[in-house]
Short mmCIF file of C-alpha atoms in Angstrom, two decimals:
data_model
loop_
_atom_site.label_atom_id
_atom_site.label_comp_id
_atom_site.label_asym_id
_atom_site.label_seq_id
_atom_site.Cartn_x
_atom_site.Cartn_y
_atom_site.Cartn_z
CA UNK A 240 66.94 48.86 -171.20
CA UNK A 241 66.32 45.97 -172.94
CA UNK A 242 63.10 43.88 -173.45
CA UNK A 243 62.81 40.55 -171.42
CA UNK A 244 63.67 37.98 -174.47
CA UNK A 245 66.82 39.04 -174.04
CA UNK A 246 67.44 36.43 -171.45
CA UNK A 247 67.13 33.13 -171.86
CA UNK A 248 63.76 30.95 -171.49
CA UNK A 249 64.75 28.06 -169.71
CA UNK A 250 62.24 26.17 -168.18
CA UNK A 251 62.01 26.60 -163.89
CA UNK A 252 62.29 23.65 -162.23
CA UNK A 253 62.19 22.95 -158.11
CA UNK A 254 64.98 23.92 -157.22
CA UNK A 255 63.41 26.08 -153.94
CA UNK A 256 61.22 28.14 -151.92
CA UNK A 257 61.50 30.76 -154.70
CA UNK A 258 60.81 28.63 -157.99
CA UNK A 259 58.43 26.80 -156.32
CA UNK A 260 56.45 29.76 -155.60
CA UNK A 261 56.25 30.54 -159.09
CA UNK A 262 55.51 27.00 -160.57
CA UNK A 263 52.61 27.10 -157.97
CA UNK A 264 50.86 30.31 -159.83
CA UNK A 265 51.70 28.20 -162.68
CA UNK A 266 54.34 30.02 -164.53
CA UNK A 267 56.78 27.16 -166.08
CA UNK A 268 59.86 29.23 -167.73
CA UNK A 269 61.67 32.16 -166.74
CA UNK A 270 60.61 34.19 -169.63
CA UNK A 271 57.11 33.76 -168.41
CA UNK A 272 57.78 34.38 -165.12
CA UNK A 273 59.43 37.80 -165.94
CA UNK A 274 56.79 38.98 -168.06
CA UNK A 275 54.17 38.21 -165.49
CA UNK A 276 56.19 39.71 -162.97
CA UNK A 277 56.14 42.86 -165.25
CA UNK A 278 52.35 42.71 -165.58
CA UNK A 279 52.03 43.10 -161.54
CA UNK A 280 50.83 46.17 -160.38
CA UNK A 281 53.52 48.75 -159.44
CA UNK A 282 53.24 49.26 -155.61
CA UNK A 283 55.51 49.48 -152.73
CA UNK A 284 55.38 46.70 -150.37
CA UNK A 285 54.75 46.21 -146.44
CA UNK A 286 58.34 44.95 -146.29
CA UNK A 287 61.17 44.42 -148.47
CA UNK A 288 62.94 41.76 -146.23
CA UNK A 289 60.61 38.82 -147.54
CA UNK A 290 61.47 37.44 -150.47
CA UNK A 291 57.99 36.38 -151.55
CA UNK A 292 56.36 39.34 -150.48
CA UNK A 293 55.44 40.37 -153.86
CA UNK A 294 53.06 37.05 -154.36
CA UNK A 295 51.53 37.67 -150.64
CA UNK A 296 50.20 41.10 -151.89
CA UNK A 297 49.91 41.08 -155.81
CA UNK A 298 52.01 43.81 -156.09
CA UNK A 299 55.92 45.44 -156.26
CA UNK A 300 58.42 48.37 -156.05
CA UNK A 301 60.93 47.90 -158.31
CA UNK A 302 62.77 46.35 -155.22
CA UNK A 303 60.60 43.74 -154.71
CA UNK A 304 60.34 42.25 -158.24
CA UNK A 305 63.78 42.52 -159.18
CA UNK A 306 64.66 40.52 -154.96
CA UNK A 307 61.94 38.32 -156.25
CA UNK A 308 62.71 37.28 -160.14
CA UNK A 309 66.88 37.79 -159.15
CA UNK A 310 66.35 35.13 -156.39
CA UNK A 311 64.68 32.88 -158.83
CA UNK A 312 67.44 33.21 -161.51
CA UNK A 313 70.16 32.22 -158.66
CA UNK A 314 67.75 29.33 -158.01
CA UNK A 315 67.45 27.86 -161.86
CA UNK A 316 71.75 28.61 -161.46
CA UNK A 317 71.39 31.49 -164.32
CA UNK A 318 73.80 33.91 -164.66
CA UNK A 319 71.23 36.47 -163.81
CA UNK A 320 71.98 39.15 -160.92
CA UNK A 321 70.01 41.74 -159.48
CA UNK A 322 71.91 45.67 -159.85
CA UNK A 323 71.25 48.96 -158.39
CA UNK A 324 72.23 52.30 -160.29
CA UNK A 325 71.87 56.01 -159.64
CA UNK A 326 70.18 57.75 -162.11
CA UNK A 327 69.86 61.51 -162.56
CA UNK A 328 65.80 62.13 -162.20
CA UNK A 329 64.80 64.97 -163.89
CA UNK A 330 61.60 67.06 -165.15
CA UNK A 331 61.74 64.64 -168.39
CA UNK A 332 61.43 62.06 -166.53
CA UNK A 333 58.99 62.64 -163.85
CA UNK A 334 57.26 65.35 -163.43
CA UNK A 335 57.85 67.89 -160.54
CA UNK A 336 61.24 67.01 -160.41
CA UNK A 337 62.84 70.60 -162.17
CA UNK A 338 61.02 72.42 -159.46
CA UNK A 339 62.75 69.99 -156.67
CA UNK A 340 65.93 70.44 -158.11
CA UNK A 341 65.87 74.27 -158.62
CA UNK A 342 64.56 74.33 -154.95
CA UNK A 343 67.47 72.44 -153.91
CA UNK A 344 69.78 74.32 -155.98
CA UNK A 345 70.85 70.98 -157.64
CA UNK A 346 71.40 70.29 -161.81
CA UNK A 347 68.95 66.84 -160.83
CA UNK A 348 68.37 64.65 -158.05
CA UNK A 349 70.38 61.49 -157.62
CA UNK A 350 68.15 58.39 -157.34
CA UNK A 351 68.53 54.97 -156.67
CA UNK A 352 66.90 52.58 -159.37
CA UNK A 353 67.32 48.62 -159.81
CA UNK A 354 67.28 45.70 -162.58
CA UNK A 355 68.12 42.75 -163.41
CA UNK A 356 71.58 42.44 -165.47
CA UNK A 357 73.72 39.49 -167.05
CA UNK A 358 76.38 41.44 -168.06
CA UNK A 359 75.59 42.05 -171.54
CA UNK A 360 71.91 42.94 -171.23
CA UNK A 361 69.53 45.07 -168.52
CA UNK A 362 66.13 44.37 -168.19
CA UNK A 363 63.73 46.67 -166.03
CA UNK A 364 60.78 44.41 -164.58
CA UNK A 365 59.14 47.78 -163.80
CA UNK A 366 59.29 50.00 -167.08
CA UNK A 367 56.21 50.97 -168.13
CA UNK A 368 54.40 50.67 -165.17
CA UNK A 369 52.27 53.15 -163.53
CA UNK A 370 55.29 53.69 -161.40
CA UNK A 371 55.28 57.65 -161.07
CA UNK A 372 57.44 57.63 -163.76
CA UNK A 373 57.20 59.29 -167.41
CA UNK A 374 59.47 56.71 -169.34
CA UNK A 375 62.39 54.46 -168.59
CA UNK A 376 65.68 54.99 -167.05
CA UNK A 377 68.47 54.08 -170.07
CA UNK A 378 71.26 56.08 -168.35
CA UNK A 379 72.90 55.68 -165.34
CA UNK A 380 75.83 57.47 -163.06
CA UNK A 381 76.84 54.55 -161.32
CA UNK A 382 75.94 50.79 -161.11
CA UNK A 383 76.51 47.83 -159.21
CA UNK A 384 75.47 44.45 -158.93
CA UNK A 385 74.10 43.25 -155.25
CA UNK A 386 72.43 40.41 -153.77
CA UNK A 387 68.56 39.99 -155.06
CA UNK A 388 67.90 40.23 -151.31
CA UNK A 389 70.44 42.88 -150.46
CA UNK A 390 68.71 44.90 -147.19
CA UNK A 391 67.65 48.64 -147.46
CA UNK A 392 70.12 49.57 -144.91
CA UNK A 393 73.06 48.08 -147.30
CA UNK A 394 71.48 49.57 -150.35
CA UNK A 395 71.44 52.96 -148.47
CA UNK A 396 74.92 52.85 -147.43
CA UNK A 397 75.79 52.05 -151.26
CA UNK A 398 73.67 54.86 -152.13
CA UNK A 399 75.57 57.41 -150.01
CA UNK A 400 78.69 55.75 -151.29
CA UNK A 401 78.30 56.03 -155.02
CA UNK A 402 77.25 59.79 -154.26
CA UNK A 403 80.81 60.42 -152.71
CA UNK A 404 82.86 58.84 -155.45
CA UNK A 405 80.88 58.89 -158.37
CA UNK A 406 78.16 61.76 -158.62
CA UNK A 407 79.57 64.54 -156.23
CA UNK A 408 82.80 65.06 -157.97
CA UNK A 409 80.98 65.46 -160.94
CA UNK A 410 81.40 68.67 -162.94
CA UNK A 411 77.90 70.25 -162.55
CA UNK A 412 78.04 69.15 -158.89
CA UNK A 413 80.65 71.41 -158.65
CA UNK A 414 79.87 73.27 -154.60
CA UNK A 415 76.93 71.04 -153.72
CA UNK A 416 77.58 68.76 -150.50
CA UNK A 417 76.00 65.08 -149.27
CA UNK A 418 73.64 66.62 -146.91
CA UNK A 419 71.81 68.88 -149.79
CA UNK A 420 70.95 65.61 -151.97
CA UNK A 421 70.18 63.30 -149.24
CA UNK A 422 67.48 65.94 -148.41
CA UNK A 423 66.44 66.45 -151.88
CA UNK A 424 66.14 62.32 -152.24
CA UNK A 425 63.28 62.85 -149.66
CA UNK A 426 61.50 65.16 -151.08
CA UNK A 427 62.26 63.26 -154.72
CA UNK A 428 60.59 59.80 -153.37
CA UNK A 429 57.49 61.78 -151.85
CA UNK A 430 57.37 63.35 -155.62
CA UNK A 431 57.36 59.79 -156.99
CA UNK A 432 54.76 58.29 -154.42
CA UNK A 433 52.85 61.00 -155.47
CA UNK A 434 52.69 60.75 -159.19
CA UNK A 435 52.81 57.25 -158.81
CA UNK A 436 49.24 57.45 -157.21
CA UNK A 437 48.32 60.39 -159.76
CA UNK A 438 48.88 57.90 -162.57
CA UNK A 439 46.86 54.96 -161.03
CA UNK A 440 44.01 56.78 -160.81
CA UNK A 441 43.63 57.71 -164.30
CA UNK A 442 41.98 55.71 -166.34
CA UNK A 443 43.56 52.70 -168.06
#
Protein backbone atom coordinates (compact mmCIF):
# COMPACT_ATOMS: atom_id res chain seq x y z
CA UNK A 1 0.00 0.00 0.00
CA UNK A 2 0.97 3.28 -0.22
CA UNK A 3 1.06 6.14 2.39
CA UNK A 4 -1.74 8.86 2.13
CA UNK A 5 0.51 11.80 0.41
CA UNK A 6 0.23 9.94 -2.37
CA UNK A 7 -2.97 11.62 -3.28
CA UNK A 8 -3.41 14.90 -3.75
CA UNK A 9 -4.18 17.68 -0.94
CA UNK A 10 -6.68 19.73 -2.36
CA UNK A 11 -8.53 21.75 -0.19
CA UNK A 12 -12.55 20.38 0.57
CA UNK A 13 -14.93 22.68 -0.19
CA UNK A 14 -19.08 22.38 0.18
CA UNK A 15 -19.81 20.58 -2.21
CA UNK A 16 -22.36 18.15 0.13
CA UNK A 17 -23.68 16.26 2.91
CA UNK A 18 -20.34 14.39 2.94
CA UNK A 19 -17.68 17.34 2.80
CA UNK A 20 -19.65 19.24 4.87
CA UNK A 21 -19.51 16.77 7.52
CA UNK A 22 -15.93 16.92 7.53
CA UNK A 23 -15.37 20.78 7.30
CA UNK A 24 -17.73 20.76 10.40
CA UNK A 25 -15.04 18.61 12.63
CA UNK A 26 -12.86 21.07 11.04
CA UNK A 27 -10.72 19.16 8.70
CA UNK A 28 -10.07 21.63 5.54
CA UNK A 29 -8.08 19.34 2.84
CA UNK A 30 -8.36 15.91 1.85
CA UNK A 31 -5.00 14.95 3.03
CA UNK A 32 -6.14 15.91 6.45
CA UNK A 33 -9.19 14.37 6.28
CA UNK A 34 -7.59 10.96 5.36
CA UNK A 35 -5.12 10.99 7.96
CA UNK A 36 -7.69 11.73 10.59
CA UNK A 37 -9.82 9.24 9.23
CA UNK A 38 -6.81 6.82 9.74
CA UNK A 39 -6.36 7.96 13.36
CA UNK A 40 -10.15 6.71 14.17
CA UNK A 41 -10.43 3.84 16.14
CA UNK A 42 -10.79 0.53 14.20
CA UNK A 43 -14.35 -0.80 14.99
CA UNK A 44 -17.17 -2.24 13.13
CA UNK A 45 -20.15 -0.16 12.88
CA UNK A 46 -24.05 -0.48 13.79
CA UNK A 47 -24.68 -0.20 10.04
CA UNK A 48 -22.83 0.13 6.95
CA UNK A 49 -25.75 1.67 4.87
CA UNK A 50 -25.14 5.31 6.34
CA UNK A 51 -22.71 7.11 4.90
CA UNK A 52 -21.78 9.20 7.93
CA UNK A 53 -21.99 6.55 10.27
CA UNK A 54 -18.42 6.61 11.04
CA UNK A 55 -18.68 10.44 12.56
CA UNK A 56 -22.04 9.33 14.56
CA UNK A 57 -19.90 6.73 16.49
CA UNK A 58 -16.11 7.75 16.36
CA UNK A 59 -15.23 4.74 14.90
CA UNK A 60 -14.82 2.31 11.47
CA UNK A 61 -14.37 -1.10 9.72
CA UNK A 62 -12.43 -0.73 6.94
CA UNK A 63 -15.89 -0.45 5.13
CA UNK A 64 -16.95 2.40 6.71
CA UNK A 65 -13.91 4.71 6.26
CA UNK A 66 -13.09 3.85 2.89
CA UNK A 67 -17.72 4.51 2.03
CA UNK A 68 -16.92 7.54 4.05
CA UNK A 69 -13.46 9.27 2.66
CA UNK A 70 -14.48 7.54 -1.17
CA UNK A 71 -17.80 9.51 -0.96
CA UNK A 72 -15.94 12.61 -0.09
CA UNK A 73 -13.39 12.27 -2.97
CA UNK A 74 -16.52 11.87 -5.53
CA UNK A 75 -17.79 15.01 -3.78
CA UNK A 76 -14.43 17.39 -4.22
CA UNK A 77 -14.82 15.55 -8.17
CA UNK A 78 -11.30 13.61 -7.47
CA UNK A 79 -10.45 10.83 -9.30
CA UNK A 80 -10.50 8.84 -6.16
CA UNK A 81 -12.64 5.45 -5.98
CA UNK A 82 -13.28 3.15 -3.35
CA UNK A 83 -11.99 -0.92 -4.36
CA UNK A 84 -12.53 -4.21 -2.83
CA UNK A 85 -9.88 -7.12 -3.23
CA UNK A 86 -9.54 -10.68 -1.98
CA UNK A 87 -6.63 -11.32 -0.22
CA UNK A 88 -5.22 -14.67 0.88
CA UNK A 89 -5.23 -14.36 5.00
CA UNK A 90 -2.82 -16.38 6.43
CA UNK A 91 -0.93 -17.28 9.87
CA UNK A 92 1.57 -14.25 8.86
CA UNK A 93 -0.87 -12.20 8.77
CA UNK A 94 -3.21 -12.80 11.54
CA UNK A 95 -2.84 -15.03 13.87
CA UNK A 96 -5.00 -18.25 14.15
CA UNK A 97 -5.51 -18.27 10.69
CA UNK A 98 -2.95 -21.61 9.76
CA UNK A 99 -5.03 -23.53 12.21
CA UNK A 100 -8.42 -22.33 10.28
CA UNK A 101 -7.05 -23.18 7.14
CA UNK A 102 -5.57 -26.64 8.01
CA UNK A 103 -9.04 -27.26 9.67
CA UNK A 104 -10.65 -26.44 6.54
CA UNK A 105 -8.28 -28.27 4.50
CA UNK A 106 -7.58 -24.99 2.55
CA UNK A 107 -3.76 -23.48 1.43
CA UNK A 108 -5.48 -19.88 3.14
CA UNK A 109 -8.70 -18.34 3.50
CA UNK A 110 -10.01 -15.95 0.89
CA UNK A 111 -10.99 -12.57 2.38
CA UNK A 112 -12.52 -9.60 1.32
CA UNK A 113 -10.46 -6.32 2.09
CA UNK A 114 -11.07 -2.60 0.76
CA UNK A 115 -9.15 0.82 -0.14
CA UNK A 116 -9.14 3.60 -1.70
CA UNK A 117 -7.38 3.55 -5.33
CA UNK A 118 -6.71 6.18 -8.23
CA UNK A 119 -5.35 3.94 -10.48
CA UNK A 120 -1.80 4.39 -9.93
CA UNK A 121 -1.71 4.37 -6.14
CA UNK A 122 -3.67 2.29 -3.08
CA UNK A 123 -4.03 3.70 0.09
CA UNK A 124 -5.41 1.59 3.16
CA UNK A 125 -7.26 4.08 5.66
CA UNK A 126 -7.08 1.13 8.09
CA UNK A 127 -3.35 -0.21 8.10
CA UNK A 128 -1.94 -0.13 11.19
CA UNK A 129 -4.81 -0.11 13.19
CA UNK A 130 -5.66 -2.32 15.97
CA UNK A 131 -7.71 -4.07 13.38
CA UNK A 132 -7.01 -7.87 14.31
CA UNK A 133 -4.51 -7.73 11.93
CA UNK A 134 -0.55 -8.36 12.16
CA UNK A 135 0.55 -6.02 9.18
CA UNK A 136 -0.88 -4.80 5.93
CA UNK A 137 -2.37 -6.45 3.03
CA UNK A 138 0.19 -5.55 -0.20
CA UNK A 139 -1.08 -8.52 -2.28
CA UNK A 140 -4.17 -9.26 -3.65
CA UNK A 141 -6.03 -12.20 -5.86
CA UNK A 142 -8.51 -10.11 -7.30
CA UNK A 143 -9.64 -6.41 -7.24
CA UNK A 144 -12.26 -4.21 -8.26
CA UNK A 145 -13.35 -0.85 -7.98
CA UNK A 146 -17.15 -0.27 -6.54
CA UNK A 147 -19.24 2.45 -5.41
CA UNK A 148 -17.93 4.09 -1.88
CA UNK A 149 -21.46 3.13 -0.80
CA UNK A 150 -21.71 -0.19 -2.58
CA UNK A 151 -24.28 -2.45 -0.11
CA UNK A 152 -23.00 -5.65 1.72
CA UNK A 153 -25.34 -7.72 -0.21
CA UNK A 154 -23.54 -6.47 -3.63
CA UNK A 155 -20.15 -6.76 -2.08
CA UNK A 156 -21.09 -10.38 -1.10
CA UNK A 157 -22.27 -11.37 -4.39
CA UNK A 158 -18.81 -9.91 -5.80
CA UNK A 159 -17.17 -11.84 -3.21
CA UNK A 160 -18.64 -15.20 -4.27
CA UNK A 161 -17.97 -14.08 -7.80
CA UNK A 162 -14.27 -13.36 -7.73
CA UNK A 163 -14.00 -16.83 -5.80
CA UNK A 164 -15.49 -18.65 -8.95
CA UNK A 165 -13.34 -17.00 -11.58
CA UNK A 166 -10.41 -15.88 -9.95
CA UNK A 167 -9.32 -17.86 -6.70
CA UNK A 168 -10.98 -21.38 -7.20
CA UNK A 169 -9.30 -22.23 -10.39
CA UNK A 170 -6.25 -21.47 -8.84
CA UNK A 171 -3.52 -24.11 -8.74
CA UNK A 172 -3.33 -24.84 -4.95
CA UNK A 173 -7.16 -24.72 -4.96
CA UNK A 174 -6.92 -27.53 -6.96
CA UNK A 175 -10.32 -30.06 -5.37
CA UNK A 176 -11.61 -27.46 -2.93
CA UNK A 177 -15.34 -26.25 -3.74
CA UNK A 178 -17.41 -22.69 -2.90
CA UNK A 179 -19.18 -24.13 -0.02
CA UNK A 180 -15.74 -25.12 1.96
CA UNK A 181 -14.43 -21.32 1.84
CA UNK A 182 -17.63 -19.62 2.35
CA UNK A 183 -17.64 -21.65 5.65
CA UNK A 184 -14.11 -21.04 6.40
CA UNK A 185 -14.81 -17.00 5.74
CA UNK A 186 -17.04 -17.42 8.90
CA UNK A 187 -15.00 -18.83 10.99
CA UNK A 188 -12.00 -16.36 9.46
CA UNK A 189 -14.13 -13.02 10.44
CA UNK A 190 -14.94 -14.50 14.05
CA UNK A 191 -10.90 -15.04 14.12
CA UNK A 192 -10.49 -11.36 13.20
CA UNK A 193 -13.25 -9.94 15.64
CA UNK A 194 -11.45 -11.78 17.99
CA UNK A 195 -7.92 -10.61 17.71
CA UNK A 196 -9.18 -7.44 16.85
CA UNK A 197 -10.52 -7.15 20.52
CA UNK A 198 -7.27 -9.07 21.80
CA UNK A 199 -5.22 -6.20 20.42
CA UNK A 200 -7.37 -3.32 21.88
CA UNK A 201 -6.99 -4.39 25.07
CA UNK A 202 -3.37 -4.33 25.28
CA UNK A 203 -1.84 -1.57 26.23
CA UNK A 204 -1.02 1.29 23.84
Amino acid sequence: MDPIDAFPDVPITDRGPISRAFLARGWTTFGEACRQVHRMPYGYNTTREDPLILFRENQGSCTTKHMAVGLLAAELGLPITKSIGVYALTEALVTGAGRLSAEYGLPYIPVVHCFLSNGTHRVDLTEGNRNGKNGPIDTFLFTARVRPDISEKEEYRLYRQALSTHVLNRKEMAGIDLKTILKAREAALTLLKTNMQRQQAEPA
